[in-house]
Coordinates of C-alpha atoms in Angstrom, one line a residue:
X1 CA 108.6 80.7 133.3
X2 CA 105.4 81.2 135.2
X3 CA 105.7 79.9 138.8
X4 CA 103.7 76.7 139.1
X5 CA 102.3 77.5 142.6
X6 CA 100.9 81.0 141.8
X7 CA 97.1 81.1 141.9
X8 CA 95.3 80.2 138.7
X9 CA 91.8 81.1 139.9
X10 CA 89.8 84.2 140.7
X11 CA 91.7 84.7 144.0
X12 CA 93.0 88.1 142.8
X13 CA 89.5 89.4 142.5
X14 CA 88.6 88.0 146.0
X15 CA 91.6 89.8 147.5
X16 CA 90.8 93.1 145.8
X17 CA 87.2 93.0 147.1
X18 CA 88.1 91.9 150.6
X19 CA 87.8 94.3 153.5
X20 CA 90.9 96.3 154.5
X21 CA 89.4 98.5 157.1
X22 CA 92.2 97.5 159.6
X23 CA 95.1 98.0 157.2
X24 CA 97.2 101.1 156.8
X25 CA 97.7 102.1 153.1
X26 CA 101.2 102.8 151.8
X27 CA 100.3 106.4 150.9
X28 CA 98.5 106.9 154.2
X29 CA 101.7 106.0 156.0
X30 CA 103.6 108.4 153.8
X31 CA 101.7 111.4 155.0
X32 CA 99.9 110.2 158.1
X33 CA 102.1 112.2 160.4
X34 CA 100.8 115.4 158.9
X35 CA 102.7 118.5 160.0
X36 CA 105.1 116.5 162.0
X37 CA 106.2 114.6 159.0
X38 CA 106.6 117.8 157.1
X39 CA 108.8 119.3 159.8
X40 CA 110.9 116.2 159.8
X41 CA 111.4 116.5 156.1
X42 CA 113.2 119.8 156.6
X43 CA 115.4 118.4 159.3
X44 CA 116.3 115.3 157.4
X45 CA 117.0 117.1 154.1
X46 CA 120.6 117.1 153.0
X47 CA 121.7 120.2 151.2
X48 CA 124.8 119.0 149.4
X49 CA 126.5 116.1 147.6
X50 CA 128.9 113.8 149.4
X51 CA 132.5 114.8 148.7
X52 CA 133.7 111.3 149.6
X53 CA 131.1 108.9 148.5
X54 CA 131.1 105.4 150.0
X55 CA 132.2 102.4 148.1
X56 CA 129.9 99.3 147.5
X57 CA 130.2 96.4 149.9
X58 CA 131.7 93.1 148.6
X59 CA 128.9 90.8 147.3
X60 CA 128.5 87.6 149.3
X61 CA 125.5 86.3 147.4
X62 CA 127.4 83.3 145.9
X63 CA 127.8 81.8 149.4
X64 CA 125.0 83.4 151.4
X65 CA 121.5 82.7 150.0
X66 CA 119.6 85.2 152.1
X67 CA 118.5 88.8 152.0
X68 CA 116.3 91.4 153.6
X69 CA 113.7 93.5 151.7
X70 CA 112.5 96.7 153.5
X71 CA 109.1 98.0 152.4
X72 CA 105.9 99.7 153.5
X73 CA 102.9 98.2 155.3
X74 CA 100.2 96.6 153.1
X75 CA 102.4 96.8 150.0
X76 CA 102.8 93.2 149.0
X77 CA 100.2 90.5 148.3
X78 CA 99.3 88.7 151.5
X79 CA 97.0 85.8 152.3
X80 CA 94.8 85.2 155.3
X81 CA 97.6 83.5 157.2
X82 CA 99.9 86.5 156.9
X83 CA 102.1 84.9 154.3
X84 CA 103.1 86.6 151.0
X85 CA 102.3 84.2 148.1
X86 CA 104.5 85.7 145.5
X87 CA 107.4 85.9 147.9
X88 CA 106.9 82.4 149.0
X89 CA 107.0 81.3 145.4
X90 CA 110.3 83.3 144.8
X91 CA 112.0 81.6 147.8
X92 CA 110.9 78.2 146.6
X93 CA 112.2 78.8 143.0
X94 CA 115.4 80.6 143.9
X95 CA 116.5 79.0 147.1
X96 CA 117.1 82.4 148.5
X97 CA 115.6 83.1 152.0
X98 CA 114.0 86.5 152.1
X99 CA 113.2 88.5 155.3
X100 CA 110.4 90.8 154.4
X101 CA 110.7 93.7 156.8
X102 CA 107.9 96.2 157.1
X103 CA 110.4 98.9 158.2
X104 CA 109.4 101.9 156.1
X105 CA 106.8 104.1 157.8
X106 CA 107.7 107.3 156.0
X107 CA 110.5 108.3 153.6
X108 CA 112.0 110.8 156.0
X109 CA 111.8 108.8 159.2
X110 CA 113.4 105.8 157.4
X111 CA 116.1 107.9 156.0
X112 CA 116.8 109.4 159.4
X113 CA 117.3 105.9 160.8
X114 CA 119.8 104.8 158.2
X115 CA 121.6 107.9 156.8
X116 CA 124.6 107.6 159.1
X117 CA 125.3 104.0 158.0
X118 CA 124.7 105.0 154.4
X119 CA 127.3 107.8 154.6
X120 CA 129.8 105.3 155.9
X121 CA 128.9 102.6 153.3
X122 CA 127.7 100.3 156.1
X123 CA 124.9 97.7 156.1
X124 CA 121.6 99.3 156.9
X125 CA 119.8 96.0 157.5
X126 CA 118.2 95.9 154.1
X127 CA 119.5 94.5 150.8
X128 CA 116.8 96.3 148.8
X129 CA 114.4 99.0 149.9
X130 CA 111.4 100.7 148.2
X131 CA 111.3 104.5 148.6
X132 CA 109.6 107.3 146.7
X133 CA 111.2 109.1 143.7
X134 CA 112.4 112.2 145.4
X135 CA 114.0 110.3 148.2
X136 CA 115.6 107.9 145.8
X137 CA 117.0 111.0 143.9
X138 CA 118.7 112.0 147.2
X139 CA 120.2 108.6 147.7
X140 CA 121.5 108.5 144.2
X141 CA 122.9 112.0 144.4
X142 CA 124.8 111.2 147.6
X143 CA 126.1 107.9 146.3
X144 CA 124.1 105.7 148.6
X145 CA 123.0 103.0 146.2
X146 CA 124.7 100.4 144.0
X147 CA 124.6 100.3 140.2
X148 CA 122.6 97.3 138.9
X149 CA 124.3 94.5 137.0
X150 CA 121.7 94.6 134.2
X151 CA 122.6 91.1 133.0
X152 CA 121.1 89.8 136.3
X153 CA 117.8 91.7 135.7
X154 CA 116.8 90.7 132.2
X155 CA 113.2 91.3 132.9
X156 CA 114.0 95.0 133.1
X157 CA 112.9 95.0 129.5
X158 CA 109.4 94.8 130.8
X159 CA 109.5 98.2 132.4
X160 CA 106.8 100.5 130.9
X161 CA 108.1 103.1 128.5
X162 CA 107.1 106.2 130.4
X163 CA 109.2 105.2 133.5
X164 CA 112.3 104.0 131.6
X165 CA 114.2 107.3 131.8
X166 CA 113.9 109.7 134.7
X167 CA 116.0 112.8 135.6
X168 CA 117.3 111.4 138.8
X169 CA 118.4 108.1 137.2
X170 CA 118.8 108.3 133.4
X171 CA 118.4 104.8 131.9
X172 CA 117.4 103.3 135.3
X173 CA 120.9 102.2 136.1
X174 CA 120.3 102.3 139.9
X175 CA 116.6 102.2 140.5
X176 CA 113.5 100.3 139.2
X177 CA 109.9 101.2 140.1
X178 CA 108.0 98.9 142.5
X179 CA 104.5 100.5 142.3
X180 CA 103.2 103.8 141.1
X181 CA 100.0 105.9 141.6
X182 CA 98.2 109.1 140.6
X183 CA 97.2 112.1 142.6
X184 CA 94.0 113.7 141.3
X185 CA 90.6 114.8 142.5
X186 CA 87.7 112.8 144.0
X187 CA 84.2 113.6 145.1
X188 CA 81.0 112.1 146.6
X189 CA 79.0 111.0 143.6
X190 CA 75.6 111.3 145.4
X191 CA 76.2 114.8 146.7
X192 CA 78.0 116.0 143.5
X193 CA 76.2 114.1 140.7
X194 CA 77.7 116.4 138.0
X195 CA 81.2 115.6 139.2
X196 CA 84.3 117.7 139.0
X197 CA 86.7 118.3 136.1
X198 CA 89.4 120.6 137.4
X199 CA 91.2 121.8 140.5
X200 CA 89.4 125.1 140.1
X201 CA 86.1 123.2 140.6
X202 CA 87.3 122.7 144.2
X203 CA 87.1 126.4 144.8
X204 CA 83.3 126.6 144.0
X205 CA 81.3 128.4 146.6
X206 CA 79.1 125.4 146.9
X207 CA 82.0 123.4 148.4
X208 CA 83.1 126.0 150.9
X209 CA 84.4 124.2 154.0
X210 CA 83.9 120.8 152.3
X211 CA 87.3 120.4 150.5
X212 CA 90.3 118.4 151.6
X213 CA 93.9 118.5 150.2
X214 CA 96.9 116.3 150.8
X215 CA 99.8 117.0 153.2
X216 CA 102.2 115.6 150.5
X217 CA 103.7 118.8 149.0
X218 CA 104.5 117.5 145.6
X219 CA 100.9 116.2 145.0
X220 CA 98.9 119.1 146.3
X221 CA 101.2 121.8 144.9
X222 CA 101.8 119.9 141.7
X223 CA 98.1 119.8 140.9
X224 CA 97.6 123.5 141.7
X225 CA 100.6 124.4 139.6
X226 CA 99.4 122.3 136.7
X227 CA 96.0 124.1 136.9
X228 CA 97.9 127.3 136.6
X229 CA 99.6 126.1 133.4
X230 CA 103.0 125.0 134.9
X231 CA 104.7 121.9 133.6
X232 CA 105.9 120.4 136.9
X233 CA 108.2 118.0 135.1
X234 CA 110.3 120.8 133.8
X235 CA 112.3 123.8 135.2
X236 CA 109.5 125.9 136.8
X237 CA 110.5 129.0 138.7
X238 CA 110.1 130.2 142.3
X239 CA 107.4 132.5 141.0
X240 CA 105.5 129.6 139.6
X241 CA 105.6 127.8 143.0
X242 CA 104.8 130.9 145.0
X243 CA 101.8 131.7 142.9
X244 CA 100.4 128.2 143.7
X245 CA 101.3 128.7 147.4
X246 CA 99.3 132.0 147.3
X247 CA 96.3 130.1 145.9
X248 CA 96.5 127.4 148.6
X249 CA 97.0 130.0 151.3
X250 CA 93.9 132.0 150.2
X251 CA 91.6 128.9 150.2
X252 CA 92.9 127.8 153.6
X253 CA 92.4 131.3 155.0
X254 CA 88.9 131.8 153.7
X255 CA 87.7 128.4 154.9
X256 CA 87.3 126.8 151.4
X257 CA 89.7 124.1 152.4
X258 CA 88.6 122.2 155.5
X259 CA 91.8 120.4 156.1
X260 CA 95.3 119.4 154.9
X261 CA 95.7 115.7 155.8
X262 CA 97.4 112.5 155.0
X263 CA 95.4 109.3 154.8
X264 CA 92.8 110.5 157.4
X265 CA 91.2 112.5 154.6
X266 CA 89.4 109.2 153.8
X267 CA 87.6 109.4 157.1
X268 CA 86.4 112.9 156.2
X269 CA 85.1 111.6 152.9
X270 CA 83.3 108.7 154.6
X271 CA 81.7 111.0 157.2
X272 CA 80.7 113.6 154.7
X273 CA 82.8 116.3 156.4
X274 CA 84.4 116.8 153.0
X275 CA 82.7 116.2 149.7
X276 CA 85.7 116.6 147.5
X277 CA 89.4 116.3 147.8
X278 CA 92.8 116.1 146.2
X279 CA 93.5 112.4 146.7
X280 CA 95.5 109.3 145.7
X281 CA 94.1 106.9 143.2
X282 CA 94.7 103.6 145.1
X283 CA 93.0 105.0 148.2
X284 CA 89.8 105.7 146.3
X285 CA 89.9 102.2 144.8
X286 CA 90.2 100.7 148.3
X287 CA 87.6 103.1 149.7
X288 CA 85.0 102.0 147.2
X289 CA 85.8 98.4 147.9
X290 CA 85.4 98.9 151.6
X291 CA 82.6 101.3 152.0
X292 CA 80.5 101.1 148.8
X293 CA 80.9 102.6 145.4
X294 CA 80.2 106.1 146.5
X295 CA 83.3 108.0 145.3
X296 CA 84.7 108.9 142.0
X297 CA 88.4 109.6 141.2
X298 CA 89.5 111.6 138.2
X299 CA 92.6 113.1 136.8
X300 CA 92.0 116.8 136.4
X301 CA 91.7 118.3 133.0
X302 CA 95.0 120.2 133.5
X303 CA 96.7 116.9 134.5
X304 CA 97.6 114.8 137.6
X305 CA 100.8 113.7 139.2
X306 CA 102.4 110.4 138.8
X307 CA 104.7 109.1 141.6
X308 CA 106.6 105.9 142.0
X309 CA 108.2 103.9 144.8
X310 CA 111.4 102.3 143.6
X311 CA 113.7 99.4 144.3
X312 CA 117.3 100.3 145.1
X313 CA 120.2 98.3 146.5
X314 CA 121.8 100.2 149.4
X315 CA 125.6 100.8 149.1
X316 CA 126.4 98.6 152.1
X317 CA 124.4 95.6 151.0
X318 CA 126.5 92.4 150.6
X319 CA 123.7 90.5 149.0
X320 CA 123.5 92.5 145.7
X321 CA 123.0 89.5 143.3
X322 CA 120.3 88.1 145.5
X323 CA 118.5 91.4 145.5
X324 CA 118.8 91.6 141.7
X325 CA 117.3 88.2 141.4
X326 CA 114.3 89.3 143.5
X327 CA 113.8 92.5 141.5
X328 CA 114.0 90.5 138.3
X329 CA 111.4 88.1 139.6
X330 CA 108.9 90.9 140.3
X331 CA 109.3 92.1 136.8
X332 CA 107.6 89.0 135.5
X333 CA 104.1 90.1 134.2
X334 CA 102.2 87.3 135.9
X335 CA 103.8 88.1 139.3
X336 CA 103.4 91.9 138.9
X337 CA 99.7 91.3 138.1
X338 CA 99.1 89.4 141.3
X339 CA 100.8 92.1 143.4
X340 CA 99.0 95.0 141.7
X341 CA 95.7 93.3 142.3
X342 CA 96.3 93.2 146.0
X343 CA 97.9 96.7 146.5
X344 CA 95.6 98.5 144.1
X345 CA 98.3 100.7 142.7
X346 CA 99.9 100.8 139.2
X347 CA 102.2 98.1 138.2
X348 CA 105.3 99.3 136.2
X349 CA 105.5 96.0 134.3
X350 CA 104.4 95.7 130.7
X351 CA 102.2 92.6 130.2
X352 CA 100.8 92.5 133.7
X353 CA 97.4 93.8 132.4
X354 CA 97.1 90.9 130.0
X355 CA 98.0 88.4 132.8
X356 CA 95.4 90.0 135.1
X357 CA 92.8 89.7 132.3
X358 CA 93.2 86.0 132.3
X359 CA 92.0 85.9 135.9
X360 CA 89.6 88.9 136.1
X361 CA 88.8 91.0 133.0
X362 CA 87.2 93.7 135.2
X363 CA 90.4 94.2 137.1
X364 CA 92.4 94.6 134.0
X365 CA 90.0 97.3 132.8
X366 CA 90.6 99.5 135.8
X367 CA 92.5 102.6 134.6
X368 CA 93.7 103.3 138.2
X369 CA 95.6 100.0 138.2
X370 CA 96.3 99.3 134.6
X371 CA 96.3 102.8 132.9
X372 CA 96.5 102.9 129.1
X373 CA 98.7 105.4 127.1
X374 CA 95.8 107.9 126.9
X375 CA 95.6 108.0 130.7
X376 CA 99.3 108.2 131.2
X377 CA 99.5 111.1 128.8
X378 CA 97.5 113.1 131.3
X379 CA 99.9 112.9 134.2
X380 CA 103.3 114.3 135.0
X381 CA 106.1 113.4 137.4
X382 CA 107.0 116.3 139.7
X383 CA 110.6 117.1 138.7
X384 CA 113.5 116.4 141.0
X385 CA 114.2 119.4 143.2
X386 CA 117.6 120.7 144.1
X387 CA 118.3 120.4 147.8
X388 CA 117.9 124.1 148.4
X389 CA 114.6 124.1 146.5
X390 CA 113.4 121.2 148.5
X391 CA 114.0 123.0 151.8
X392 CA 112.5 126.3 150.5
X393 CA 109.4 124.8 149.0
X394 CA 108.8 122.4 151.9
X395 CA 109.1 125.3 154.4
X396 CA 106.6 127.4 152.5
X397 CA 104.2 124.4 152.3
X398 CA 104.7 123.7 156.0
X399 CA 103.8 127.2 156.9
X400 CA 100.4 126.8 155.2
X401 CA 99.9 123.4 157.0
X402 CA 100.6 125.0 160.4
X403 CA 98.2 127.8 159.6
X404 CA 95.4 125.4 158.4

C-alpha cells in the first residue's frame, strides 16, 4: 500500500532541480581520495576465503524494534530540515526506529574499520549497509553476510531483470541493489558541438591536455577494454587488461589525459580545464542541474559500465528481520521513485518509472535515472575479480595514477 504521507505533488521535481553545490555525491566520495584510496585498496584486499566462516547472530527483531542503516552521504531523499521523508514514513508504518548512519566514506575505508568484527561474527554497528558490487562480492565470499529470508522481502519481485542474477550472488540470496549508475563519456556541448561517440574520440589531437578519466579502476579500465572489443562481464585475460593499461599509460605520458581524478573532475569540467571525460551518469545530471545545461553524457558506442551499490545484512546483525522489512519497503515502486528523484541515480525497482511519471513526466523520461531496455543493453557489469586479480590489476592501475 502506498504510504499516505508520501508527497503527492511536484516536490520530486523541485528536489531534483535544487542546488546541491555543498553536497558530496556518493560516487565522488568513492573515488575522492584519489591515489590514497587506490593504495588503501591494495592494503585492505583479502587474498583468500575464510576457512572458519562466522555464524549469523541470533535475531532479536521480535523484541527489539530498532536498527541501524549505514550508507553514503547524499544517498537518500532529504528535506530542508535534514529529515529523510521516505525513512520517516517507514518508521511510522512499521514501528521500527531506524538510525540512518552516514558511515560509508569509501568501500575500502569502511571495510578496514569493520573487517575484524566481521571475521569474528560480531556486531559492526550496522544492521544493513550499502556497498558496491565488488566489495559485496568479497563479503559474500568470506561469509560476512546473512542469507535473506525471502518470505520477508516479497517486493524482491520488483527487482529489474538485468540485476536479478549476478556472479557474486546467484539469485540474489544475500544482496539486493540499492542504486545503480553508468560510467560513460561526457563533454562540453558548447566547445564540442559535434559531440563524442567513443572512447577513441577522447584521444583526438584536438583534445590533447583537455581529457579527464576516473580514478575508479573498474570504470576507466572497463571502458577502455570495451573499446578494444573485450567483454568485461566475462573471463577476459591478463593480456586484455594489460593492453588497456598500455593505452591508458600512453595517453597519460603524452599529455592527452590531463588528470585521473575522483569527483573533482567536475571542477575541471566547470572551469574548462577539461572539455571531455570518462564520468558517472548521476554526476552529470547533477552538474547540469547546478551549473546550467552545458554538458552531455553518453554511453560510448562500444558500451559503458553499470555498477550497483547493494543492501546486505552483516553477519553479526541481531536485527535481521527489521532490516529485511526496511529493504522490502524500499522495493515499493512509489518509494523507489522518490529516492531516485533525489539521488539522481538508477533505481533497481520495476514500476518506479511509472510512479515518477505521475508526479513529473520529464523526470520519468530521463534515461540516466530510468533507463529502458535499449539503454541497458549497451552496458556491462565489470566481472567479479579473483582476489589475486584484484591486487594485480589495482596495482597496475595505481602505478599509472602515481605517474599521472
